PDB file of C-alpha atoms and ligand atoms in Angstrom:
ATOM      1  CA  MET A   1     112.865 101.229  87.733  1.00 63.00           C
ATOM      2  CA  SER A   2     113.889 103.904  90.370  1.00 86.00           C
ATOM      3  CA  ARG A   3     111.442 103.142  93.229  1.00 97.00           C
ATOM      4  CA  LYS A   4     112.015 106.201  95.435  1.00 97.00           C
ATOM      5  CA  LYS A   5     112.907 105.296  98.358  1.00 98.00           C
ATOM      6  CA  ILE A   6     110.717 104.750 101.923  1.00 98.00           C
ATOM      7  CA  ILE A   7     112.322 105.382 106.117  1.00 98.00           C
ATOM      8  CA  ALA A   8     110.105 104.765 107.840  1.00 98.00           C
ATOM      9  CA  GLY A   9     109.900 104.600 111.433  1.00 98.00           C
ATOM     10  CA  ASN A  10     107.664 102.386 114.083  1.00 98.00           C
ATOM     11  CA  TRP A  11     107.394 103.173 117.323  1.00 98.00           C
ATOM     12  CA  LYS A  12     105.046 100.422 118.757  1.00 98.00           C
ATOM     13  CA  MET A  13     103.874 101.568 122.599  1.00 98.00           C
ATOM     14  CA  ASN A  14     107.417 103.162 123.208  1.00 98.00           C
ATOM     15  CA  ILE A  15     106.817 106.994 122.797  1.00 98.00           C
ATOM     16  CA  LYS A  16     104.222 109.111 125.314  1.00 98.00           C
ATOM     17  CA  PRO A  17     102.189 111.703 123.695  1.00 98.00           C
ATOM     18  CA  SER A  18     104.128 113.644 125.930  1.00 98.00           C
ATOM     19  CA  GLU A  19     107.195 112.368 124.583  1.00 98.00           C
ATOM     20  CA  THR A  20     106.310 112.865 120.263  1.00 98.00           C
ATOM     21  CA  ALA A  21     107.137 116.394 118.647  1.00 98.00           C
ATOM     22  CA  ALA A  22     110.626 116.448 120.212  1.00 98.00           C
ATOM     23  CA  LEU A  23     110.843 113.211 119.079  1.00 98.00           C
ATOM     24  CA  VAL A  24     108.973 113.962 115.228  1.00 98.00           C
ATOM     25  CA  LYS A  25     110.970 117.872 115.620  1.00 98.00           C
ATOM     26  CA  GLY A  26     114.221 116.067 115.568  1.00 98.00           C
ATOM     27  CA  VAL A  27     113.824 113.980 112.698  1.00 98.00           C
ATOM     28  CA  ALA A  28     112.602 116.177 110.546  1.00 97.00           C
ATOM     29  CA  GLU A  29     115.721 118.794 111.813  1.00 97.00           C
ATOM     30  CA  ALA A  30     118.414 115.895 111.514  1.00 95.00           C
ATOM     31  CA  THR A  31     117.144 115.010 107.068  1.00 93.00           C
ATOM     32  CA  LYS A  32     115.515 117.917 105.974  1.00 91.00           C
ATOM     33  CA  ASP A  33     118.901 118.228 103.114  1.00 88.00           C
ATOM     34  CA  PHE A  34     118.017 114.081 102.336  1.00 89.00           C
ATOM     35  CA  ALA A  35     115.159 115.013  99.022  1.00 87.00           C
ATOM     36  CA  GLY A  36     113.983 111.959  97.914  1.00 93.00           C
ATOM     37  CA  VAL A  37     114.388 109.526 100.930  1.00 97.00           C
ATOM     38  CA  ASP A  38     110.106 108.888 102.169  1.00 97.00           C
ATOM     39  CA  ILE A  39     110.037 109.770 105.810  1.00 98.00           C
ATOM     40  CA  VAL A  40     107.082 108.601 107.969  1.00 98.00           C
ATOM     41  CA  CYS A  41     106.786 107.435 111.983  1.00 98.00           C
ATOM     42  CA  CYS A  42     103.960 105.871 111.868  1.00 99.00           C
ATOM     43  CA  THR A  43     102.875 106.079 115.980  1.00 98.00           C
ATOM     44  CA  PRO A  44     100.553 105.149 118.755  1.00 98.00           C
ATOM     45  CA  ALA A  45      97.352 105.736 117.425  1.00 98.00           C
ATOM     46  CA  ILE A  46      97.270 108.258 120.730  1.00 98.00           C
ATOM     47  CA  ASP A  47     100.188 110.047 120.052  1.00 98.00           C
ATOM     48  CA  ILE A  48      99.236 110.921 116.269  1.00 98.00           C
ATOM     49  CA  PRO A  49      97.957 114.254 117.177  1.00 98.00           C
ATOM     50  CA  ALA A  50     101.194 115.199 118.457  1.00 98.00           C
ATOM     51  CA  ALA A  51     103.559 114.084 116.071  1.00 98.00           C
ATOM     52  CA  VAL A  52     101.803 115.675 112.937  1.00 98.00           C
ATOM     53  CA  ALA A  53     101.589 119.231 114.943  1.00 98.00           C
ATOM     54  CA  ALA A  54     105.121 118.209 115.251  1.00 98.00           C
ATOM     55  CA  ALA A  55     105.730 117.507 111.541  1.00 98.00           C
ATOM     56  CA  ALA A  56     103.218 120.672 110.222  1.00 97.00           C
ATOM     57  CA  GLY A  57     105.700 121.724 107.399  1.00 96.00           C
ATOM     58  CA  THR A  58     108.968 118.537 106.727  1.00 96.00           C
ATOM     59  CA  ARG A  59     108.985 116.265 104.588  1.00 95.00           C
ATOM     60  CA  VAL A  60     108.584 113.937 107.936  1.00 98.00           C
ATOM     61  CA  GLU A  61     104.445 111.599 107.296  1.00 98.00           C
ATOM     62  CA  ILE A  62     103.083 110.434 109.675  1.00 98.00           C
ATOM     63  CA  GLY A  63     101.368 106.861 109.579  1.00 98.00           C
ATOM     64  CA  ALA A  64      99.465 104.300 112.445  1.00 98.00           C
ATOM     65  CA  GLU A  65     100.250 101.034 113.339  1.00 98.00           C
ATOM     66  CA  ASN A  66      97.180  99.256 112.755  1.00 98.00           C
ATOM     67  CA  ALA A  67      93.565 100.591 112.402  1.00 98.00           C
ATOM     68  CA  HIS A  68      89.822  98.915 111.217  1.00 98.00           C
ATOM     69  CA  TRP A  69      88.426  97.634 107.799  1.00 98.00           C
ATOM     70  CA  GLU A  70      84.941  99.335 109.110  1.00 98.00           C
ATOM     71  CA  GLU A  71      84.375 103.021 109.335  1.00 96.00           C
ATOM     72  CA  LYS A  72      82.276 102.925 112.387  1.00 97.00           C
ATOM     73  CA  GLY A  73      80.706 101.430 114.798  1.00 98.00           C
ATOM     74  CA  ALA A  74      79.888  98.675 118.515  1.00 98.00           C
ATOM     75  CA  PHE A  75      84.484  97.802 117.195  1.00 98.00           C
ATOM     76  CA  THR A  76      85.523  99.133 121.016  1.00 98.00           C
ATOM     77  CA  GLY A  77      89.177  99.906 121.533  1.00 97.00           C
ATOM     78  CA  GLU A  78      89.557 100.235 117.922  1.00 97.00           C
ATOM     79  CA  ILE A  79      90.200 103.392 114.942  1.00 98.00           C
ATOM     80  CA  SER A  80      89.089 103.434 111.930  1.00 98.00           C
ATOM     81  CA  THR A  81      91.209 104.456 109.082  1.00 98.00           C
ATOM     82  CA  GLY A  82      88.484 107.630 108.270  1.00 98.00           C
ATOM     83  CA  MET A  83      89.335 108.548 112.005  1.00 98.00           C
ATOM     84  CA  LEU A  84      93.210 108.519 111.001  1.00 98.00           C
ATOM     85  CA  ILE A  85      92.190 110.040 107.923  1.00 98.00           C
ATOM     86  CA  ASP A  86      91.167 113.135 109.933  1.00 98.00           C
ATOM     87  CA  ALA A  87      93.521 113.006 112.626  1.00 98.00           C
ATOM     88  CA  GLY A  88      96.058 113.402 109.715  1.00 98.00           C
ATOM     89  CA  ALA A  89      97.813 110.371 109.559  1.00 98.00           C
ATOM     90  CA  LYS A  90      99.036 109.244 106.177  1.00 98.00           C
ATOM     91  CA  TYR A  91     100.192 106.031 106.403  1.00 98.00           C
ATOM     92  CA  VAL A  92      98.972 102.458 108.696  1.00 98.00           C
ATOM     93  CA  ILE A  93     101.509  99.708 109.364  1.00 98.00           C
ATOM     94  CA  ILE A  94      99.296  96.379 108.946  1.00 98.00           C
ATOM     95  CA  GLY A  95      99.996  93.146 109.725  1.00 98.00           C
ATOM     96  CA  HIS A  96     102.625  93.469 111.903  1.00 98.00           C
ATOM     97  CA  SER A  97     103.790  90.026 112.848  1.00 97.00           C
ATOM     98  CA  GLU A  98     103.268  90.681 116.400  1.00 97.00           C
ATOM     99  CA  ARG A  99     100.206  91.115 116.286  1.00 98.00           C
ATOM    100  CA  ARG A 100      99.503  88.132 113.756  1.00 97.00           C
ATOM    101  CA  GLN A 101     101.828  87.199 117.086  1.00 96.00           C
ATOM    102  CA  TYR A 102      99.870  88.108 120.571  1.00 97.00           C
ATOM    103  CA  PHE A 103      96.789  89.434 119.252  1.00 97.00           C
ATOM    104  CA  GLY A 104      94.918  86.844 116.491  1.00 97.00           C
ATOM    105  CA  GLU A 105      95.971  88.988 113.523  1.00 98.00           C
ATOM    106  CA  THR A 106      95.261  86.485 110.544  1.00 98.00           C
ATOM    107  CA  ASP A 107      96.032  86.655 106.548  1.00 98.00           C
ATOM    108  CA  GLU A 108      92.405  86.842 106.710  1.00 98.00           C
ATOM    109  CA  THR A 109      91.985  89.889 108.316  1.00 98.00           C
ATOM    110  CA  VAL A 110      95.587  91.487 106.698  1.00 98.00           C
ATOM    111  CA  ASN A 111      93.309  91.368 103.273  1.00 98.00           C
ATOM    112  CA  ARG A 112      90.180  93.315 105.297  1.00 98.00           C
ATOM    113  CA  ARG A 113      91.818  96.197 106.947  1.00 98.00           C
ATOM    114  CA  THR A 114      95.105  96.490 104.122  1.00 98.00           C
ATOM    115  CA  ARG A 115      91.491  96.799 101.567  1.00 98.00           C
ATOM    116  CA  ALA A 116      89.417  99.144 103.433  1.00 98.00           C
ATOM    117  CA  VAL A 117      93.479 101.652 104.041  1.00 98.00           C
ATOM    118  CA  ILE A 118      94.120 101.513 100.952  1.00 98.00           C
ATOM    119  CA  ALA A 119      90.204 102.654  99.393  1.00 98.00           C
ATOM    120  CA  SER A 120      90.204 104.506 101.899  1.00 98.00           C
ATOM    121  CA  GLY A 121      93.424 106.696 100.429  1.00 98.00           C
ATOM    122  CA  LEU A 122      95.994 106.121 103.336  1.00 98.00           C
ATOM    123  CA  THR A 123      98.763 103.861 102.074  1.00 98.00           C
ATOM    124  CA  ALA A 124      98.891 100.562 104.186  1.00 98.00           C
ATOM    125  CA  ILE A 125     102.598  99.023 104.662  1.00 99.00           C
ATOM    126  CA  VAL A 126     101.476  95.951 104.406  1.00 98.00           C
ATOM    127  CA  CYS A 127     104.020  93.054 106.994  1.00 98.00           C
ATOM    128  CA  VAL A 128     105.475  89.546 105.613  1.00 98.00           C
ATOM    129  CA  GLY A 129     108.110  87.529 107.746  1.00 98.00           C
ATOM    130  CA  GLU A 130     108.193  84.078 108.468  1.00 97.00           C
ATOM    131  CA  THR A 131     109.756  82.705 111.847  1.00 95.00           C
ATOM    132  CA  LEU A 132     112.655  81.088 112.458  1.00 93.00           C
ATOM    133  CA  GLU A 133     111.286  77.491 113.264  1.00 93.00           C
ATOM    134  CA  GLU A 134     109.302  78.406 109.397  1.00 95.00           C
ATOM    135  CA  ARG A 135     112.438  79.077 108.153  1.00 94.00           C
ATOM    136  CA  GLU A 136     114.321  75.751 109.040  1.00 92.00           C
ATOM    137  CA  ALA A 137     111.821  73.308 108.565  1.00 95.00           C
ATOM    138  CA  GLY A 138     112.147  74.159 104.353  1.00 96.00           C
ATOM    139  CA  LYS A 139     108.943  76.297 104.036  1.00 97.00           C
ATOM    140  CA  LEU A 140     110.342  80.094 103.772  1.00 97.00           C
ATOM    141  CA  ASN A 141     108.661  80.410 100.184  1.00 98.00           C
ATOM    142  CA  GLU A 142     105.443  78.212 101.158  1.00 98.00           C
ATOM    143  CA  VAL A 143     105.160  81.834 104.545  1.00 98.00           C
ATOM    144  CA  ILE A 144     105.635  84.352 102.235  1.00 98.00           C
ATOM    145  CA  GLU A 145     103.946  83.135  98.781  1.00 98.00           C
ATOM    146  CA  ARG A 146     100.378  82.344 101.571  1.00 98.00           C
ATOM    147  CA  GLN A 147     101.446  85.982 103.589  1.00 98.00           C
ATOM    148  CA  MET A 148     101.197  87.865  99.569  1.00 98.00           C
ATOM    149  CA  ASN A 149      97.936  85.390  98.876  1.00 98.00           C
ATOM    150  CA  VAL A 150      95.603  85.651 100.973  1.00 98.00           C
ATOM    151  CA  GLY A 151      96.714  89.698 102.276  1.00 98.00           C
ATOM    152  CA  LEU A 152      96.916  91.481  99.443  1.00 98.00           C
ATOM    153  CA  LYS A 153      93.696  89.303  97.481  1.00 98.00           C
ATOM    154  CA  ASP A 154      91.983  91.951  95.715  1.00 98.00           C
ATOM    155  CA  VAL A 155      94.148  94.333  95.917  1.00 98.00           C
ATOM    156  CA  THR A 156      94.634  95.308  92.468  1.00 98.00           C
ATOM    157  CA  ALA A 157      97.103  97.822  90.284  1.00 98.00           C
ATOM    158  CA  ALA A 158      95.900 100.541  90.406  1.00 98.00           C
ATOM    159  CA  ASP A 159      95.728  99.180  94.273  1.00 98.00           C
ATOM    160  CA  CYS A 160      99.536  99.077  94.545  1.00 98.00           C
ATOM    161  CA  ALA A 161     100.430 103.246  94.123  1.00 98.00           C
ATOM    162  CA  LYS A 162      98.993 103.146  97.511  1.00 98.00           C
ATOM    163  CA  LEU A 163     100.934  99.973  99.336  1.00 98.00           C
ATOM    164  CA  VAL A 164     103.454  99.492 100.348  1.00 98.00           C
ATOM    165  CA  ILE A 165     105.178  95.987 101.460  1.00 98.00           C
ATOM    166  CA  ALA A 166     107.399  95.331 104.806  1.00 98.00           C
ATOM    167  CA  TYR A 167     109.615  92.209 104.745  1.00 98.00           C
ATOM    168  CA  GLU A 168     110.503  91.686 108.117  1.00 97.00           C
ATOM    169  CA  PRO A 169     111.451  88.071 109.050  1.00 96.00           C
ATOM    170  CA  VAL A 170     109.942  87.443 112.500  1.00 94.00           C
ATOM    171  CA  TRP A 171     113.955  86.208 113.385  1.00 92.00           C
ATOM    172  CA  ALA A 172     115.852  89.402 112.638  1.00 91.00           C
ATOM    173  CA  ILE A 173     113.560  91.909 115.428  1.00 87.00           C
ATOM    174  CA  GLY A 174     114.357  93.520 118.325  1.00 84.00           C
ATOM    175  CA  THR A 175     116.967  90.730 117.535  1.00 86.00           C
ATOM    176  CA  GLY A 176     120.229  92.726 116.504  1.00 82.00           C
ATOM    177  CA  LYS A 177     119.832  89.440 114.177  1.00 83.00           C
ATOM    178  CA  THR A 178     120.064  91.181 110.787  1.00 84.00           C
ATOM    179  CA  ALA A 179     119.186  89.150 107.346  1.00 87.00           C
ATOM    180  CA  THR A 180     122.577  89.064 105.375  1.00 94.00           C
ATOM    181  CA  PRO A 181     121.704  91.285 102.687  1.00 96.00           C
ATOM    182  CA  ASP A 182     121.614  88.508 100.294  1.00 97.00           C
ATOM    183  CA  GLN A 183     118.973  86.253 102.333  1.00 96.00           C
ATOM    184  CA  ALA A 184     116.969  89.760 102.607  1.00 97.00           C
ATOM    185  CA  GLN A 185     117.629  90.121  98.928  1.00 98.00           C
ATOM    186  CA  GLU A 186     116.496  86.950  98.279  1.00 98.00           C
ATOM    187  CA  VAL A 187     113.166  87.143  99.930  1.00 98.00           C
ATOM    188  CA  HIS A 188     112.744  90.624  98.053  1.00 98.00           C
ATOM    189  CA  ALA A 189     112.480  88.979  95.034  1.00 98.00           C
ATOM    190  CA  LEU A 190     110.479  86.557  95.893  1.00 98.00           C
ATOM    191  CA  ILE A 191     108.003  88.705  96.620  1.00 98.00           C
ATOM    192  CA  ARG A 192     108.191  91.105  93.775  1.00 98.00           C
ATOM    193  CA  GLU A 193     107.966  88.185  91.745  1.00 98.00           C
ATOM    194  CA  THR A 194     104.542  86.574  94.245  1.00 98.00           C
ATOM    195  CA  LEU A 195     102.838  90.151  93.595  1.00 98.00           C
ATOM    196  CA  ALA A 196     103.517  89.752  89.915  1.00 98.00           C
ATOM    197  CA  LYS A 197     101.253  86.655  89.469  1.00 98.00           C
ATOM    198  CA  LEU A 198      99.109  88.756  91.245  1.00 98.00           C
ATOM    199  CA  VAL A 199      99.245  92.297  89.389  1.00 98.00           C
ATOM    200  CA  GLY A 200     101.727  91.845  86.327  1.00 98.00           C
ATOM    201  CA  ALA A 201     105.216  92.666  86.070  1.00 98.00           C
ATOM    202  CA  GLU A 202     105.537  95.710  85.634  1.00 97.00           C
ATOM    203  CA  THR A 203     102.456  97.216  88.691  1.00 98.00           C
ATOM    204  CA  ALA A 204     105.088  94.388  90.871  1.00 98.00           C
ATOM    205  CA  GLU A 205     107.642  96.417  89.617  1.00 98.00           C
ATOM    206  CA  THR A 206     106.290  99.415  91.347  1.00 98.00           C
ATOM    207  CA  VAL A 207     106.338  98.442  95.163  1.00 98.00           C
ATOM    208  CA  ARG A 208     108.762  99.292  97.016  1.00 98.00           C
ATOM    209  CA  ILE A 209     109.483  96.833  99.613  1.00 98.00           C
ATOM    210  CA  GLN A 210     110.261  97.260 102.472  1.00 98.00           C
ATOM    211  CA  TYR A 211     113.509  95.482 104.835  1.00 97.00           C
ATOM    212  CA  GLY A 212     112.424  95.439 108.602  1.00 97.00           C
ATOM    213  CA  GLY A 213     114.341  94.025 111.518  1.00 95.00           C
ATOM    214  CA  SER A 214     116.768  95.015 113.508  1.00 93.00           C
ATOM    215  CA  MET A 215     118.128  97.919 110.581  1.00 96.00           C
ATOM    216  CA  LYS A 216     120.896 100.045 112.086  1.00 96.00           C
ATOM    217  CA  PRO A 217     122.811 103.037 111.156  1.00 97.00           C
ATOM    218  CA  SER A 218     125.586 100.520 110.447  1.00 96.00           C
ATOM    219  CA  ASN A 219     123.804  98.669 108.050  1.00 96.00           C
ATOM    220  CA  ALA A 220     121.763  99.650 106.773  1.00 97.00           C
ATOM    221  CA  ALA A 221     123.039 101.014 103.511  1.00 97.00           C
ATOM    222  CA  GLU A 222     124.650  97.337 102.426  1.00 97.00           C
ATOM    223  CA  LEU A 223     121.204  96.478 102.213  1.00 97.00           C
ATOM    224  CA  LEU A 224     118.755  98.484 100.571  1.00 97.00           C
ATOM    225  CA  ALA A 225     121.839  98.835  98.306  1.00 97.00           C
ATOM    226  CA  LYS A 226     120.438  95.330  97.529  1.00 97.00           C
ATOM    227  CA  LYS A 227     118.061  95.603  94.120  1.00 97.00           C
ATOM    228  CA  ASP A 228     114.969  95.104  95.254  1.00 98.00           C
ATOM    229  CA  ILE A 229     115.352  96.845  98.872  1.00 98.00           C
ATOM    230  CA  ASP A 230     113.089 100.258  98.299  1.00 98.00           C
ATOM    231  CA  GLY A 231     113.827 101.359 102.110  1.00 98.00           C
ATOM    232  CA  GLY A 232     113.373  99.975 105.471  1.00 98.00           C
ATOM    233  CA  LEU A 233     110.883  99.959 108.478  1.00 98.00           C
ATOM    234  CA  ILE A 234     112.170 101.053 112.100  1.00 98.00           C
ATOM    235  CA  GLY A 235     111.746  99.429 115.000  1.00 98.00           C
ATOM    236  CA  GLY A 236     114.245  99.787 117.723  1.00 97.00           C
ATOM    237  CA  ALA A 237     116.390 102.824 115.936  1.00 98.00           C
ATOM    238  CA  ALA A 238     113.239 105.563 114.909  1.00 98.00           C
ATOM    239  CA  LEU A 239     113.776 105.945 118.356  1.00 98.00           C
ATOM    240  CA  LYS A 240     116.593 107.801 118.988  1.00 98.00           C
ATOM    241  CA  ALA A 241     116.446 110.991 116.022  1.00 98.00           C
ATOM    242  CA  GLU A 242     120.517 110.390 115.889  1.00 97.00           C
ATOM    243  CA  ASP A 243     119.879 106.472 114.904  1.00 98.00           C
ATOM    244  CA  PHE A 244     116.505 107.093 112.709  1.00 98.00           C
ATOM    245  CA  ALA A 245     118.161 109.322 110.793  1.00 97.00           C
ATOM    246  CA  GLY A 246     121.648 107.197 109.850  1.00 97.00           C
ATOM    247  CA  ILE A 247     119.740 104.871 107.796  1.00 98.00           C
ATOM    248  CA  ILE A 248     117.922 107.857 106.761  1.00 98.00           C
ATOM    249  CA  ALA A 249     121.088 109.088 105.091  1.00 97.00           C
ATOM    250  CA  ALA A 250     121.816 105.806 103.757  1.00 97.00           C
ATOM    251  CA  ALA A 251     118.920 105.839 101.665  1.00 97.00           C
ATOM    252  CA  ALA A 252     120.105 108.944 100.495  1.00 95.00           C
ATOM    253  CA  GLN A 253     122.930 108.015  99.171  1.00 93.00           C
ATOM    254  CA  ALA A 254     121.774 104.239  97.761  1.00 89.00           C
TER     255      ALA A 254
HETATM  256  P1  LIG B   1     113.501  95.973 115.248  1.00 78.52           P
HETATM  257  O1  LIG B   1     114.221  97.065 113.942  1.00 78.52           O
HETATM  258  O2  LIG B   1     113.263  97.086 116.424  1.00 78.52           O
HETATM  259  O3  LIG B   1     114.036  95.113 114.611  1.00 78.52           O
HETATM  260  O4  LIG B   1     112.309  96.190 114.598  1.00 78.52           O
HETATM  261  C1  LIG B   1     111.634  96.121 113.603  1.00 78.52           C
HETATM  262  C2  LIG B   1     110.021  96.083 112.982  1.00 78.52           C
HETATM  263  O5  LIG B   1     109.063  95.589 113.499  1.00 78.52           O
HETATM  264  C3  LIG B   1     109.173  97.034 112.947  1.00 78.52           C
HETATM  265  O6  LIG B   1     107.900  97.309 112.574  1.00 78.52           O
END
């Protein structure tokens, strides 16, 4: 099964609207020869219009960093999938560990958001991953299986066309510590096995699983060479067009 590689940047809370066009255009320009890789910039909601305008006519697609499960109503501060679609976004990151850690995101709210995103026609990038404490306590498998089973409850095989999963070990995010390619592959295989139990093995083979956590041009190739690593979700290195393009170049050769 050959899955198209997907490299997505997660800008987090880092780039202003006035800085957005330059970064998106820089990425588009530096990666125009790398057909065969899906390229996504997930930006703060307020940057999306500028990002979509800058990406027009290029292979770069734009995503959001979160979405609410209700279509509209009294939810101050939230953004709906309909608003994101209207603004031109195509992807939404759901359940990032920073949202779980700082904003009360749970596996149950991840599930509600994920189902709403997929139902809207946007593609959900659903994040899972263990903390260092959980890994050291021998709970890695249990945590990943729970995040998958609850987070993806009632997601069907047909829904998987609009699903990407990101494995982000919390201890590797923004720390400079990367999971070794073998460590990452082991968890990616577990994610695929767990998904197979939910939607069937054949469908699970089609779903792309990204690695995220201190991925950079110098370590991308060895991670992306692994059987079940189908792309990357990139934080720090997505904030400079040159670094992000270096990872996309590695994906184009993997
Ligand atoms: P870093 O690449 O900065 O470690 O962040 C990874 C991440 O959290 C992407 O969602």
